[in-house]
Coordinates of C-alpha atoms and ligand atoms in Angstrom, one line a residue:
M1 CA -87.0 71.1 151.2
R2 CA -87.3 69.1 154.4
F3 CA -84.6 66.4 155.3
G4 CA -85.1 63.6 157.9
F5 CA -82.0 61.7 158.1
F6 CA -80.4 63.6 161.0
A7 CA -83.7 63.1 163.0
E8 CA -83.4 59.3 162.6
H9 CA -79.8 59.0 164.0
I10 CA -80.5 61.5 167.0
E11 CA -83.6 59.3 168.0
K12 CA -81.3 56.2 168.4
T13 CA -79.1 57.9 170.9
E14 CA -79.6 55.6 173.7
Y15 CA -78.4 52.6 171.6
G16 CA -75.3 53.8 170.0
E17 CA -71.9 55.3 171.1
K18 CA -72.3 59.0 171.9
M19 CA -70.8 62.0 170.6
K20 CA -71.4 65.6 171.2
A21 CA -73.1 67.8 168.9
I22 CA -75.0 71.2 168.5
V23 CA -78.7 70.1 168.1
C24 CA -81.5 72.3 166.8
E25 CA -84.7 71.0 168.1
A26 CA -87.0 74.0 167.0
F27 CA -86.5 77.2 165.0
G28 CA -85.6 80.0 167.3
P29 CA -82.8 82.4 168.3
V30 CA -79.3 81.2 167.9
D31 CA -78.7 81.4 171.7
D32 CA -81.2 78.5 172.2
L33 CA -78.9 76.0 170.6
R34 CA -77.3 73.5 173.1
V35 CA -74.5 70.9 173.0
K36 CA -76.2 67.5 173.5
D37 CA -75.0 63.9 173.5
V38 CA -76.4 62.1 170.4
A39 CA -75.6 58.7 168.7
D40 CA -72.6 58.4 166.5
P41 CA -73.3 58.3 162.8
V42 CA -72.5 55.2 160.9
A43 CA -71.1 54.9 157.4
K44 CA -73.8 53.6 154.9
P45 CA -72.7 52.3 151.5
G46 CA -71.4 55.2 149.5
H47 CA -70.7 57.4 152.6
V48 CA -67.7 58.2 154.8
V49 CA -67.7 59.1 158.5
V50 CA -65.3 62.0 159.4
D51 CA -63.9 62.7 162.8
V52 CA -64.5 66.5 162.8
Q53 CA -61.5 68.6 163.7
A54 CA -62.9 71.8 162.3
A55 CA -66.2 73.1 161.0
G56 CA -66.7 76.2 159.0
V57 CA -69.4 78.7 160.1
N58 CA -71.4 80.4 157.4
F59 CA -74.0 83.1 157.4
P60 CA -76.7 80.7 156.3
D61 CA -76.1 78.5 159.4
G62 CA -77.6 81.2 161.5
L63 CA -80.6 81.7 159.2
L64 CA -81.2 77.8 159.1
V65 CA -81.5 77.6 162.9
Q66 CA -83.9 80.5 163.0
G67 CA -86.1 79.0 160.2
L68 CA -85.1 82.0 157.7
Y69 CA -83.4 80.0 155.2
Q70 CA -84.6 78.4 151.9
M71 CA -83.9 74.9 153.3
Q72 CA -85.9 73.8 156.3
P73 CA -84.7 70.5 157.8
D74 CA -86.8 68.2 160.0
F75 CA -86.1 68.5 163.7
P76 CA -83.8 67.7 165.4
F77 CA -81.0 68.4 163.2
I78 CA -77.3 69.4 163.5
P79 CA -76.2 72.6 161.6
G80 CA -72.9 72.7 159.7
N81 CA -72.3 72.2 156.1
E82 CA -68.4 72.0 155.8
V83 CA -65.9 70.3 157.9
A84 CA -62.2 69.1 157.8
G85 CA -60.9 66.1 159.8
I86 CA -59.8 62.5 159.6
V87 CA -61.7 59.6 157.9
C88 CA -62.7 57.3 160.8
E89 CA -65.1 54.9 158.9
V90 CA -65.7 54.1 155.1
G91 CA -68.9 52.7 153.8
E92 CA -69.1 49.9 151.1
G93 CA -68.2 51.1 147.6
V94 CA -65.9 53.9 148.7
S95 CA -62.4 53.7 147.4
H96 CA -61.0 57.3 146.8
V97 CA -60.3 57.9 150.6
K98 CA -59.2 55.6 153.4
E99 CA -59.5 55.5 157.2
G100 CA -57.0 57.7 158.9
Q101 CA -56.9 60.1 155.8
R102 CA -57.1 63.9 156.1
V103 CA -60.1 65.2 154.2
I104 CA -62.4 68.1 153.6
A105 CA -66.1 67.5 153.3
L106 CA -69.3 69.2 152.2
S107 CA -71.7 67.8 154.9
N108 CA -74.9 69.9 154.0
L109 CA -75.9 69.4 157.7
G110 CA -74.3 67.7 160.7
G111 CA -70.9 69.5 160.8
Y112 CA -71.2 71.1 164.3
A113 CA -70.4 67.8 165.9
E114 CA -67.6 65.3 166.9
K115 CA -68.5 63.1 163.8
V116 CA -70.4 63.5 160.7
A117 CA -71.5 61.0 157.9
V118 CA -71.0 62.4 154.5
K119 CA -71.7 61.3 150.8
A120 CA -68.5 60.0 149.6
S121 CA -68.8 62.2 146.4
H122 CA -68.6 65.1 148.7
V123 CA -65.4 64.1 150.6
M124 CA -62.0 65.1 149.1
P125 CA -58.4 64.5 150.4
L126 CA -56.9 67.6 152.1
P127 CA -53.4 68.3 150.9
D128 CA -50.9 68.3 153.7
P129 CA -49.8 71.9 153.6
I130 CA -53.4 73.1 154.5
H131 CA -54.3 73.4 158.1
V132 CA -57.7 71.8 159.0
N133 CA -59.1 75.1 160.2
E134 CA -58.3 76.6 156.8
G135 CA -59.5 73.5 155.0
A136 CA -62.8 73.4 156.7
A137 CA -63.4 77.1 156.0
L138 CA -62.5 76.7 152.2
V139 CA -65.4 74.6 151.2
T140 CA -68.5 76.9 151.0
A141 CA -67.4 80.4 150.9
H142 CA -64.6 80.0 148.5
A143 CA -66.4 77.4 146.4
T144 CA -69.3 79.7 146.0
A145 CA -67.2 82.6 144.9
H146 CA -65.3 80.3 142.5
H147 CA -68.5 78.8 141.0
A148 CA -70.1 82.3 140.7
L149 CA -67.1 83.9 138.9
K150 CA -66.3 80.9 136.8
Q151 CA -69.4 79.1 135.7
R152 CA -71.9 81.8 136.1
A153 CA -70.2 85.2 135.3
K154 CA -67.4 83.7 133.2
L155 CA -65.2 86.4 134.4
Q156 CA -62.5 87.4 132.0
P157 CA -58.9 88.8 132.5
G158 CA -58.9 92.5 132.6
E159 CA -62.6 92.8 133.5
T160 CA -63.7 95.0 136.4
L161 CA -65.1 93.0 139.3
V162 CA -66.9 94.7 142.2
V163 CA -67.4 92.7 145.4
T164 CA -69.8 93.8 148.3
G165 CA -69.3 92.6 151.8
A166 CA -65.7 92.2 150.6
A167 CA -64.2 91.2 154.0
G168 CA -66.9 88.7 154.8
G169 CA -66.4 84.8 154.2
T170 CA -67.5 84.8 150.6
G171 CA -66.7 88.3 149.7
L172 CA -63.0 87.9 150.7
A173 CA -62.8 84.7 148.7
A174 CA -64.3 86.5 145.6
V175 CA -61.6 89.3 146.0
Q176 CA -58.9 86.6 145.8
I177 CA -60.4 84.4 143.2
G178 CA -61.2 87.4 141.1
K179 CA -57.6 88.6 141.3
T180 CA -56.4 84.9 140.4
M181 CA -58.7 85.0 137.3
G182 CA -57.0 88.4 136.2
A183 CA -59.6 90.8 137.1
N184 CA -59.4 94.4 138.4
V185 CA -61.1 94.1 141.8
I186 CA -63.0 96.9 143.5
A187 CA -63.8 96.0 147.2
V188 CA -66.9 97.5 149.0
C189 CA -67.0 97.4 152.7
S190 CA -68.4 99.1 155.7
T191 CA -65.3 99.9 157.7
E192 CA -61.6 101.0 156.9
E193 CA -60.3 98.1 158.9
K194 CA -62.3 95.7 156.6
L195 CA -61.0 97.4 153.4
A196 CA -57.5 97.1 154.6
L197 CA -58.1 93.3 154.8
A198 CA -59.6 93.4 151.3
K199 CA -56.5 95.3 150.1
E200 CA -54.0 92.8 151.8
Y201 CA -55.8 90.0 149.8
G202 CA -55.7 91.8 146.4
A203 CA -58.2 94.4 146.0
D204 CA -57.2 97.2 143.6
V205 CA -59.7 99.8 144.6
L206 CA -61.5 100.4 147.8
I207 CA -64.9 101.9 148.6
N208 CA -66.3 102.5 152.1
Y209 CA -70.0 102.5 151.4
K210 CA -70.8 104.1 154.8
D211 CA -68.9 107.1 153.9
K212 CA -69.6 107.4 150.1
D213 CA -72.5 107.1 147.8
L214 CA -71.9 103.7 146.2
K215 CA -73.5 104.3 142.8
E216 CA -71.7 107.6 142.1
T217 CA -68.3 106.2 143.4
L218 CA -68.7 103.1 141.2
K219 CA -69.3 105.4 138.2
E220 CA -66.3 107.5 139.1
V221 CA -63.9 104.6 139.6
T222 CA -64.9 102.7 136.4
G223 CA -64.5 106.0 134.4
G224 CA -68.3 106.1 133.8
K225 CA -68.4 102.7 132.1
G226 CA -69.8 100.7 135.0
A227 CA -68.7 97.3 136.4
D228 CA -68.4 94.1 134.2
V229 CA -69.2 91.8 137.0
I230 CA -70.6 92.5 140.5
Y231 CA -70.5 89.9 143.2
E232 CA -73.4 91.1 145.4
C233 CA -73.9 89.4 148.8
V234 CA -75.6 92.2 150.9
G235 CA -78.9 93.1 149.2
G236 CA -81.2 95.9 150.0
D237 CA -79.9 99.5 149.0
T238 CA -76.5 98.1 148.1
F239 CA -78.1 95.9 145.5
H240 CA -80.0 98.8 144.1
A241 CA -76.9 100.9 143.7
C242 CA -75.1 97.9 142.0
S243 CA -78.1 97.4 139.7
R244 CA -77.5 100.9 138.4
S245 CA -73.8 100.6 138.0
M246 CA -73.5 97.9 135.4
A247 CA -71.5 98.0 132.2
W248 CA -72.8 97.1 128.8
E249 CA -73.0 93.2 128.7
G250 CA -72.2 93.0 132.6
R251 CA -73.1 90.2 134.9
L252 CA -74.8 91.0 138.2
L253 CA -74.5 88.0 140.5
V254 CA -77.1 87.6 143.0
V255 CA -75.3 85.8 145.8
G256 CA -76.9 86.7 149.1
F257 CA -78.8 89.2 151.3
A258 CA -76.7 89.6 154.3
G259 CA -78.3 93.0 155.0
G260 CA -81.7 91.2 155.5
E261 CA -83.6 92.8 152.7
I262 CA -84.4 90.8 149.5
P263 CA -84.6 93.6 146.8
K264 CA -87.0 94.0 144.0
F265 CA -85.5 94.7 140.6
P266 CA -86.9 96.8 137.8
V267 CA -86.1 94.8 134.7
N268 CA -85.8 97.7 132.4
L269 CA -82.4 98.4 133.9
A270 CA -81.1 95.2 132.4
L271 CA -82.8 96.0 129.1
V272 CA -81.3 99.4 128.8
K273 CA -77.7 98.3 129.7
G274 CA -77.8 94.9 127.9
Y275 CA -76.7 93.2 131.3
S276 CA -77.7 90.0 133.0
V277 CA -78.9 89.3 136.4
M278 CA -77.5 85.9 137.4
G279 CA -78.6 83.8 140.4
V280 CA -75.9 81.9 142.2
F281 CA -76.7 78.8 144.4
W282 CA -73.7 76.9 144.9
G283 CA -75.4 74.1 147.0
S284 CA -77.5 73.3 144.0
F285 CA -74.6 73.5 141.7
T286 CA -73.0 70.6 143.7
Q287 CA -76.1 68.5 143.2
H288 CA -76.8 69.3 139.7
D289 CA -73.1 69.1 138.5
P290 CA -71.1 66.9 140.9
K291 CA -68.2 66.6 138.2
G292 CA -68.0 70.3 138.0
F293 CA -67.9 70.6 141.8
A294 CA -65.3 68.2 142.1
E295 CA -63.2 69.8 139.3
N296 CA -63.7 73.2 140.9
M297 CA -62.6 71.9 144.3
Q298 CA -59.4 70.5 142.7
E299 CA -58.6 73.8 141.0
L300 CA -59.4 75.7 144.3
L301 CA -57.1 73.4 146.4
T302 CA -54.4 73.8 143.8
W303 CA -54.6 77.6 144.0
Y304 CA -54.3 77.3 147.6
V305 CA -51.3 75.3 147.7
Q306 CA -49.8 77.6 145.1
G307 CA -50.5 80.6 147.5
K308 CA -53.0 82.3 145.0
V309 CA -55.9 82.1 147.6
K310 CA -56.1 81.7 151.3
V311 CA -58.6 81.5 154.1
V312 CA -58.5 84.2 156.7
V313 CA -59.6 82.6 160.0
D314 CA -60.8 85.3 162.3
E315 CA -61.3 83.0 165.3
A316 CA -61.5 79.3 166.0
L317 CA -63.8 78.3 169.0
P318 CA -64.7 75.1 170.7
L319 CA -68.1 73.4 170.1
E320 CA -69.4 74.6 173.3
Q321 CA -69.0 78.3 171.9
A322 CA -70.7 77.5 168.6
T323 CA -73.4 80.1 169.3
K324 CA -70.9 82.7 170.0
A325 CA -69.3 82.0 166.6
M326 CA -72.7 82.0 164.8
T327 CA -73.6 85.3 166.5
K328 CA -70.4 87.0 165.6
V329 CA -71.1 86.1 162.0
M330 CA -74.7 87.4 162.2
N331 CA -73.7 90.7 163.9
R332 CA -71.3 91.6 161.0
E333 CA -68.2 91.4 163.3
V334 CA -66.2 88.8 161.4
K335 CA -63.2 89.4 159.1
G336 CA -62.9 86.3 157.0
K337 CA -64.3 83.1 158.6
M338 CA -65.3 81.7 162.0
V339 CA -64.3 78.0 162.6
I340 CA -65.6 75.7 165.3
T341 CA -63.1 72.9 166.6
P342 CA -65.1 70.1 168.1
Ligands
NAP401 N1 -75.7 81.8 146.9 C1 -74.9 80.9 147.6 O1 -74.8 79.9 147.0 C2 -74.3 81.4 148.9 C3 -73.3 80.6 149.5 C4 -72.8 81.1 150.6 C5 -73.2 82.4 151.3 N2 -74.4 83.0 150.5 C6 -74.8 84.2 151.2 O2 -73.9 85.3 151.0 C7 -74.1 86.3 151.9 C8 -72.7 86.4 152.6 O3 -72.3 85.3 153.3 P1 -70.9 85.2 154.2 O4 -70.7 83.7 154.6 O5 -69.8 85.7 153.4 O6 -71.3 86.1 155.4 P2 -70.4 87.1 156.3 O7 -68.9 86.5 156.4 O8 -71.1 87.3 157.6 O9 -70.2 88.4 155.3 C9 -71.4 89.1 155.0 C10 -70.9 90.5 154.8 O10 -72.1 91.3 154.5 C11 -72.0 92.5 154.9 N3 -73.3 93.0 155.6 C12 -73.9 94.1 155.3 N4 -75.1 94.1 156.1 C13 -74.9 93.1 157.0 C14 -75.8 92.8 158.0 N5 -76.9 93.5 158.4 N6 -75.4 91.7 158.7 C15 -74.4 91.0 158.5 N7 -73.5 91.4 157.5 C16 -74.0 92.4 156.7 C17 -70.8 92.7 155.9 O11 -69.9 93.4 155.3 P3 -69.7 95.0 155.6 O12 -69.8 95.2 157.0 O13 -68.5 95.3 154.8 O14 -71.0 95.6 154.9 C18 -70.4 91.1 156.1 O15 -69.0 91.1 156.1 C19 -75.0 85.6 153.0 O16 -76.3 86.4 152.6 C20 -75.1 84.2 152.7 O17 -76.4 83.6 152.9 C21 -74.9 82.5 149.5

């Protein structure tokens, strides 16, 4: 999939007001990215321009600029798919938000900048108690976990939920949302420090998969039954162990491959245990079901205000240090989420 709309506004730089943004001009290492002056975006009909106060950093951002993600935008483009800030311009036909209002938005691209234009349907008021850094980081990782557990797995109270990469952005969100939905949550991480964080946010059982055989340990902690639902975002050997640890009628959620290897799957495993392998692509869900996306976000914000879910911000860095933030995510060094504050 190629997108051209950011190329259009960057080319007009010399004619418009200027803003600072991280611009990707060719696929390459994260360190090649630079802050540039580009034209301010304008609010076309049905769009809103947000003065970005915080942009969430997600694992796919690093893949995107290297040309390793399933979506490949036209050059030049600005990465960053989730933001929080203040509405500074409202396009024709937009009535649910006003200039000066605090919002969160799913920008798809363009978030690593001082301003971004977003489809109005993807902009939501940000309730007062929520800090912008947390609001920005709430959109993608939490919403992916929410969609996966609600619409895909249809997680039920009392079920066993295993989360891999459980101290990462979307993993830690899955731990909290799984608890909120009444599951017994088993967190799988690579260090004791990460497991302690997963425990603090609700995990009932902790497994360090660097120290223990994951398949054998999952068998042991589920009393031989296996897991009802596994939220799998690491891939490779971790996926293989999970695919051999499912309960009858279980749901194995394919969320991501942070370890780098996309696993091959012997389908007889699903046949023998009567379980389902379910793909999760939250970005596509927001396009296919905008109403479901808006309802999910409302529920998530309500849970947030009620204190049932939280965003753990590992570090907030200025726009000039965006590459540092992205590298920290790619290097497996983040607990919770990184945020950029333009
Ligand atoms: N399907 C969707 O709609 C969707 C949406 C958002 C994200 N994702 C995907 O979900 C995955 C996780 O995203 P995230 O934003 O939560 O990332 P993150 O914050 O970086 O967390 C990823 C976790 O994966 C584990 N991991 C194992 N091997 C790794 C490696 N070689 N490099 C980095 N991490 C490694 C790490 O936990 P341990 O150290 O504990 O192993 C890390 O905490 C990514 O593959 C991302 O593309 C998918």
